[in-house]
Structures are given as C-alpha cells and as structure tokens.
mmCIF file of C-alpha atoms in Angstrom:
data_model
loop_
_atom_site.group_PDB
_atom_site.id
_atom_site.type_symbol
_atom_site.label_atom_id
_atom_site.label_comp_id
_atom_site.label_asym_id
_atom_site.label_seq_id
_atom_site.Cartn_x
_atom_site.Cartn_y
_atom_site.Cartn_z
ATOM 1 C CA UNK A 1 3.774 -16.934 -13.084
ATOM 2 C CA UNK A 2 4.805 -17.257 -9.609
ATOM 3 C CA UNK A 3 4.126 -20.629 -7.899
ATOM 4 C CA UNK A 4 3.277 -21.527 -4.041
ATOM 5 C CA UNK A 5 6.674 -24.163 -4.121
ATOM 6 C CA UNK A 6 8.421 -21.035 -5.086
ATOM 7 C CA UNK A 7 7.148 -18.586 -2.369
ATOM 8 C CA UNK A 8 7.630 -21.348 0.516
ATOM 9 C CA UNK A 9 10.942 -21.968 -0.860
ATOM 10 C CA UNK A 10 13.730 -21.254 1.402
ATOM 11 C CA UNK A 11 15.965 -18.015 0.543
ATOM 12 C CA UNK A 12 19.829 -19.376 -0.329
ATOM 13 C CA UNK A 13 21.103 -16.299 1.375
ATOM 14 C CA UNK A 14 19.362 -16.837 4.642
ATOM 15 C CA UNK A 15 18.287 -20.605 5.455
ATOM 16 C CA UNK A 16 15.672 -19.737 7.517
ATOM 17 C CA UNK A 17 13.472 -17.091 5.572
ATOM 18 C CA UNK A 18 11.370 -17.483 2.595
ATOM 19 C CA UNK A 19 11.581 -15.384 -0.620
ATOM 20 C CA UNK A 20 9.418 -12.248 -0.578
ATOM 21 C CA UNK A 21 7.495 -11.318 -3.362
ATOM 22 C CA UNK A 22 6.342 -8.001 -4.920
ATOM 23 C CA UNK A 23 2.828 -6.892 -3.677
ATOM 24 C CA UNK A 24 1.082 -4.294 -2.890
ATOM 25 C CA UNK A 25 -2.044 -4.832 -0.672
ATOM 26 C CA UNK A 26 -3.416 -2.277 1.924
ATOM 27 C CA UNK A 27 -3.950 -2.437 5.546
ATOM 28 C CA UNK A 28 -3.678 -1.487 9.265
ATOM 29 C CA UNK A 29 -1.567 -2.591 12.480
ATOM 30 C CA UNK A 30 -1.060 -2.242 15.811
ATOM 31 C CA UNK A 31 1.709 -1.482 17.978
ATOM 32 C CA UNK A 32 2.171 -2.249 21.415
ATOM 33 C CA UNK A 33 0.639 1.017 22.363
ATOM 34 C CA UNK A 34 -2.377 -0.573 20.752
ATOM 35 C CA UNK A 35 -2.288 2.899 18.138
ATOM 36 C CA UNK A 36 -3.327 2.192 14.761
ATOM 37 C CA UNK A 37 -1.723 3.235 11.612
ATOM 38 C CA UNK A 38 -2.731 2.552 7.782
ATOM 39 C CA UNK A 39 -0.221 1.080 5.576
ATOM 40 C CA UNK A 40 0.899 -0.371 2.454
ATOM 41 C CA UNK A 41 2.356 -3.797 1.679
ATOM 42 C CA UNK A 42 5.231 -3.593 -1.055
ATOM 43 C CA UNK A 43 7.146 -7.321 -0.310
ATOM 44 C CA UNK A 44 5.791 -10.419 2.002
ATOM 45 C CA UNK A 45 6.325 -13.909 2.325
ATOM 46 C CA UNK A 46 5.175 -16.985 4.060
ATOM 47 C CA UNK A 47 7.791 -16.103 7.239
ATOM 48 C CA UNK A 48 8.309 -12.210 6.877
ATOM 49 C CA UNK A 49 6.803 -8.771 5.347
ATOM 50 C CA UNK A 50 7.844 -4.850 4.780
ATOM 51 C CA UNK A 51 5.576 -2.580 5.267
ATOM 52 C CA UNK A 52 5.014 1.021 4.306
ATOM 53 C CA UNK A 53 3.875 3.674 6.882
ATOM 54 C CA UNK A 54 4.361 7.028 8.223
ATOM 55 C CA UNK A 55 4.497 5.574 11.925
ATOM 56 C CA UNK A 56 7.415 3.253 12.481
ATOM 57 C CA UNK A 57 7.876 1.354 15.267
ATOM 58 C CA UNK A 58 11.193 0.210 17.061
ATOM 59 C CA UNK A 59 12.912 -3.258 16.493
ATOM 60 C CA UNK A 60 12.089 -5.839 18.782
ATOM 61 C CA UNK A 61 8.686 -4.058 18.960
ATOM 62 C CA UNK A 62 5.466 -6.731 18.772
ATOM 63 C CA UNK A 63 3.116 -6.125 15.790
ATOM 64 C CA UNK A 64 -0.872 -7.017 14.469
ATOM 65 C CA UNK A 65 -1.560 -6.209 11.480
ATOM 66 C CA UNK A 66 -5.016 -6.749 9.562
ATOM 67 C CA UNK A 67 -3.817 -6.997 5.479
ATOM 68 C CA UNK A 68 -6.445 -7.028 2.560
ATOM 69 C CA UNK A 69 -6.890 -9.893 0.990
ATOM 70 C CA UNK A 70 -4.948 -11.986 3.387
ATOM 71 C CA UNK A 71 -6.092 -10.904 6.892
ATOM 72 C CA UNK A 72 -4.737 -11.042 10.282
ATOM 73 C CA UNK A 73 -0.617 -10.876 10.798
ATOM 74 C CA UNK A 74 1.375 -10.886 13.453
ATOM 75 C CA UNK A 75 5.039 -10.582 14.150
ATOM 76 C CA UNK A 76 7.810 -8.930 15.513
ATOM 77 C CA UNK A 77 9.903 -5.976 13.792
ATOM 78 C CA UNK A 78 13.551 -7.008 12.854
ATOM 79 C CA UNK A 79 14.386 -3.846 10.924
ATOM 80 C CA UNK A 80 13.298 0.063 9.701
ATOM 81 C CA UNK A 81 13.515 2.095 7.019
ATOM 82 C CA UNK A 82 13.316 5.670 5.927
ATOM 83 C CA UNK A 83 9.380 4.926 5.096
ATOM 84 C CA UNK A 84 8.584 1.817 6.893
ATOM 85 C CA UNK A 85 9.935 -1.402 8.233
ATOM 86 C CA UNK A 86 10.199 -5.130 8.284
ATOM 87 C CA UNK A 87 8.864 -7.631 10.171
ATOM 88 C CA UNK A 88 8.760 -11.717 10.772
ATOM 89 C CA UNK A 89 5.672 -13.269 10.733
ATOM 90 C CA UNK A 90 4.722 -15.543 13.580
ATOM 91 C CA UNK A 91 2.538 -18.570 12.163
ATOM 92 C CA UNK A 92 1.680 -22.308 12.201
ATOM 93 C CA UNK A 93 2.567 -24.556 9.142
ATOM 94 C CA UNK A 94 -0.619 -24.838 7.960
ATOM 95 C CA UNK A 95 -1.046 -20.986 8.239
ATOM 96 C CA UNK A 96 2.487 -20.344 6.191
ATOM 97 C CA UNK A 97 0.880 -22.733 3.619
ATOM 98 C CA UNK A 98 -2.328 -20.561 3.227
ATOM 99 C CA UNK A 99 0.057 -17.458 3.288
ATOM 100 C CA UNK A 100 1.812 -18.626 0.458
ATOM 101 C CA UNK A 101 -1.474 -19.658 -1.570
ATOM 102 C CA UNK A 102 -2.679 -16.285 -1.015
ATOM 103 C CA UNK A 103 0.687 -14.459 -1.766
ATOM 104 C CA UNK A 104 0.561 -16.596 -4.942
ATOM 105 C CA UNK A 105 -2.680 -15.476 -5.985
ATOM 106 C CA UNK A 106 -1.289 -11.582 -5.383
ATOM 107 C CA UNK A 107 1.707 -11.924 -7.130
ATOM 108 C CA UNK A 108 0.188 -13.835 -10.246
ATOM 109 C CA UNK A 109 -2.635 -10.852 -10.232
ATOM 110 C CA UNK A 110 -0.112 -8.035 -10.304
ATOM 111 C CA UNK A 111 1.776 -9.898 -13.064
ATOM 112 C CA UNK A 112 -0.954 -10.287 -15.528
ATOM 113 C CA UNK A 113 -2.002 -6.784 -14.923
ATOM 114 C CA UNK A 114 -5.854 -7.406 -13.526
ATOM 115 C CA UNK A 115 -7.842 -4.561 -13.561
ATOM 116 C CA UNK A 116 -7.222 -2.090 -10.196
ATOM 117 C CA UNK A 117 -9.117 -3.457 -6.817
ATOM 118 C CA UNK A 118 -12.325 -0.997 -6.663
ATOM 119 C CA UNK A 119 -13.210 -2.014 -3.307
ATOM 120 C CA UNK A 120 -13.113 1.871 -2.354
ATOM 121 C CA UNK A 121 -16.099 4.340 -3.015
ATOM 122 C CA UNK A 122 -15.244 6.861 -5.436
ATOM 123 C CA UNK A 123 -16.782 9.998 -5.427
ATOM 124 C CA UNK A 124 -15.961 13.951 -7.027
ATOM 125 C CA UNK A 125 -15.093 16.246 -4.386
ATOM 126 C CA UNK A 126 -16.895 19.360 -3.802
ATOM 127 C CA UNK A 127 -13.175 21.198 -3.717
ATOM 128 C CA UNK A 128 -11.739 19.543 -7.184
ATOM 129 C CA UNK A 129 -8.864 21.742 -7.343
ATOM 130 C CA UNK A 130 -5.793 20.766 -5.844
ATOM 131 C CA UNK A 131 -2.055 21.154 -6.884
ATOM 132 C CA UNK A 132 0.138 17.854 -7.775
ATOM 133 C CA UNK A 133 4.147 17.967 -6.055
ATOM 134 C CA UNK A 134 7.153 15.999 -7.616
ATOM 135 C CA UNK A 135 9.768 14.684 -5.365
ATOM 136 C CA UNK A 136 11.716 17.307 -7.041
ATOM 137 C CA UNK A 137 10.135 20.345 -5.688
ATOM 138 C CA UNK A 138 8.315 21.146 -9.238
ATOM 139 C CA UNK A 139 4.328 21.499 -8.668
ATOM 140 C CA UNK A 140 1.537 21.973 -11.050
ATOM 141 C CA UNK A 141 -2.333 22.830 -10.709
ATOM 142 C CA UNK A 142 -4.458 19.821 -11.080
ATOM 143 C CA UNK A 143 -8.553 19.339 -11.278
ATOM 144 C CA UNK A 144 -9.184 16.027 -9.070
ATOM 145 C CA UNK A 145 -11.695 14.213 -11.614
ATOM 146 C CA UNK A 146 -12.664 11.447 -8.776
ATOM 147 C CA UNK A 147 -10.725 10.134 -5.755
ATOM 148 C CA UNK A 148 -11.358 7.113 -2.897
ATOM 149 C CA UNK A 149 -9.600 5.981 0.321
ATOM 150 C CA UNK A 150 -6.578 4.462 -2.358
ATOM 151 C CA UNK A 151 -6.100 6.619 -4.430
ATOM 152 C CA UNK A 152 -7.458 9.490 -7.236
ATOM 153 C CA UNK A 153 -7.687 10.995 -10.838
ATOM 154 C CA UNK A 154 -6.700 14.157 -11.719
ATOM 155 C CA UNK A 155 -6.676 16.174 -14.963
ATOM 156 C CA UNK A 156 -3.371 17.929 -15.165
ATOM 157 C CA UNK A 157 -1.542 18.780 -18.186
ATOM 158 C CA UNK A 158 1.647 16.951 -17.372
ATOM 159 C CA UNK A 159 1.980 13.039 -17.261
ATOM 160 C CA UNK A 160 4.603 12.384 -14.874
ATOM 161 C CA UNK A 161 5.997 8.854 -15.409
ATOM 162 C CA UNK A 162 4.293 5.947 -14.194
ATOM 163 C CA UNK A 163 5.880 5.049 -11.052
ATOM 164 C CA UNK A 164 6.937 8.291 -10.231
ATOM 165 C CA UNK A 165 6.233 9.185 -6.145
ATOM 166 C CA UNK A 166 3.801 12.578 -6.071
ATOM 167 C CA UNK A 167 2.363 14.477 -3.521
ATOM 168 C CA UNK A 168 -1.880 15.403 -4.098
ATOM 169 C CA UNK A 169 -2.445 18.046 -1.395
ATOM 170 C CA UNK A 170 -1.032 16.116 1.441
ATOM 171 C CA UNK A 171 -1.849 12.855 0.139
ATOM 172 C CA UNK A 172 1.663 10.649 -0.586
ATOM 173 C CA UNK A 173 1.374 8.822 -3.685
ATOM 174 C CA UNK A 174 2.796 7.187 -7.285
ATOM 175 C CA UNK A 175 1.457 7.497 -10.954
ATOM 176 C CA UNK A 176 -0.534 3.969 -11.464
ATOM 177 C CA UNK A 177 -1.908 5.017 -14.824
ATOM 178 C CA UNK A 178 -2.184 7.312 -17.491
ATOM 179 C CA UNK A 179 -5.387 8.714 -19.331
ATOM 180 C CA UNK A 180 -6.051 11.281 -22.169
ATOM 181 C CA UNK A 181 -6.150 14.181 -19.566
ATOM 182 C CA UNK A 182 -4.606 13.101 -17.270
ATOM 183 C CA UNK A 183 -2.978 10.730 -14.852
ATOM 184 C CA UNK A 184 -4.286 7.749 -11.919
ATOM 185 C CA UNK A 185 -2.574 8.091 -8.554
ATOM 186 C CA UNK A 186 -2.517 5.261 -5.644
ATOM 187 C CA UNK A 187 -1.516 6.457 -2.166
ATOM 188 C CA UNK A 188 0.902 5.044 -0.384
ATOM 189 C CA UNK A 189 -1.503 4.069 2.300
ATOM 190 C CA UNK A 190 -5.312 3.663 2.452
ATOM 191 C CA UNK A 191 -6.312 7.085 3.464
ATOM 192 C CA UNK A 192 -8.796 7.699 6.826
ATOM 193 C CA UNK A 193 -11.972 9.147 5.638
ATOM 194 C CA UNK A 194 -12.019 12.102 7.843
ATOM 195 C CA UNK A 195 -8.604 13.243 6.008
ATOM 196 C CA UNK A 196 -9.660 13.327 2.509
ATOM 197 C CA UNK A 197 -13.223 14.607 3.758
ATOM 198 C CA UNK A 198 -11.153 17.934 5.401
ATOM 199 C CA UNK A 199 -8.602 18.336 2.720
ATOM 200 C CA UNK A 200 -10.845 17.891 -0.322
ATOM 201 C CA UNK A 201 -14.272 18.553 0.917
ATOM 202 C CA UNK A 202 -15.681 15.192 0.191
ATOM 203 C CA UNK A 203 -18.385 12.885 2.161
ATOM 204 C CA UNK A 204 -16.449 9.732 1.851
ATOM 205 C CA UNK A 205 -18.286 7.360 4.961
#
C-alpha cells in the first residue's frame, strides 16, 4: 500500500521533487495556443506529472490540464518524450496535500486490482469488424464485441500478452485483460466521440 507521507516525500536524487507514482488516469490539456488534446496519465506526484499524448508541446511551454479523478493541473513542461512529456505542477501547500491524498487513493486502487473505471458508455458498433496490429508489424482480423471512449473488446483468436501496445483500426492501445475469446484493450488516450463514431460506425454522444 502506498501512503500520502510517502508520495509527499522528497525524492533523494533531486531535493526538490516528490516521488511519482504509477497511475493511469485520463484527461485533457491545454497549450498556450489554447488547442486541446486528450491524454493519458502514466506517473504524477504532488510537484510534477508525465503525460501521454500524440501532441507534444515544447519545454518551457505553459500547460492546463483537467485529469479524472483529480481535476484541474497546471504547470510548466520541463521535458519530452517520444510519446509525451513531463511537466511540474504549480500548486499551494494545501493543494500538494490534496494531490497526494488523491494520488494515494490511485495508486492503492491500481495495486489491489479494483475492478476497471466504467465511467464510459459502451456500446456494439454497427461496423464490428476491425483488424488488431502488433508493434511488430503482425496483424490479425478481430470482431469488436463492445468498445467506449477508453477502450474495447474484441474476439480474436490470438491473446497477445497483457501489456502488450496494439493498434485497433487507428485506435493506440495495450492488452488490459484477457477473456475466453478474446482480449480487453485500453487506449492510450480517451478517444473523441466523433473518431470512434467515423472509424467504427458507432453513436457514441
């Protein structure tokens, strides 16, 4: 279990930050531009985060970001990466002390395995067919059983291993789960409704 002392703790390689933990929580930010992108959480802590996103901005480059479950962020990027980047988070003592009870809560959720966050509609597209890509190039037919904004079940006679990053249509994702026929995937972000609607046929709202 992973306690709020721990999270506020101070890193011993860098005296000023706080240790990140593993998440992975959904959202949206803004850059300067004021364009919005979707992206995924995967570390965060009281006085930084890295997010993943298919728009990255540029270092130095001011940031708001709206999270799930923890709500609005904002900060400046300090660093990129091939599929996202890091940023500091700008906040008052009292807010780093609700960021860490919330982080808390995250991390202790993911580490006793709670069920999977419905929050998103799911609903059978009218176009179930689709074909499922491996990082390495390999693809295989796949029958989409249900999908949402996160993420989707397909029947497909492989079970790639959980963890492994796939590809449904367009749609970037990993292996969450596995089921008799077949296999749970979570995108890498929340997905706009218009997207999945074109790709897929489907009347998410």
């Amino acid at each position: 279990m992973v306690s709020a002392a721990k999270v506020l703790a101070p890193s011993v390689a860098e005296r000023r930050s706080f240790q990140r933990v593993r998440v992975k929580v959904y959202g949206r930010f803004m850059l300067e531009d004021r364009s919005e992108h979707p992206c995924q959480v995967i570390e965060m802590s009281p006085g930084n985060m890295a997010l993943r996103t298919d728009c990255i901005g540029e270092p130095g480059e001011r940031v708001i970001a709206y999270i799930d479950h923890i709500g609005r962020v904002e900060g400046i990027i300090v660093r990129t990466f091939q599929d996202g980047f890091a940023m500091t988070v700008l906040a008052s003592e009292r807010k780093r002390e609700k960021l860490a009870a919330q982080l808390t809560w995250l991390a202790n959720r993911h580490e006793l395995d709670l069920p999977e966050d419905r929050r998103h509609e799911r609903i059978a597209p009218r176009n179930p067919i689709s074909v499922l890509r491996l990082m390495d190039g390999r693809q295989y037919p796949c029958r989409i059983i249900d999908l949402s904004l996160s993420g989707a079940a397909v029947e497909i006679e492989v079970k790639p291993a959980i963890g492994v990053q796939v590809t449904l249509g367009t749609m970037r994702g990993q292996i969450v789960r596995h089921f008799e026929d077949g296999v749970a995937i979570e995108f890498a972000v929340v997905q706009r409704p218009e997207s999945l609607n074109a790709e897929f046929n489907t009347t998410l709202g």
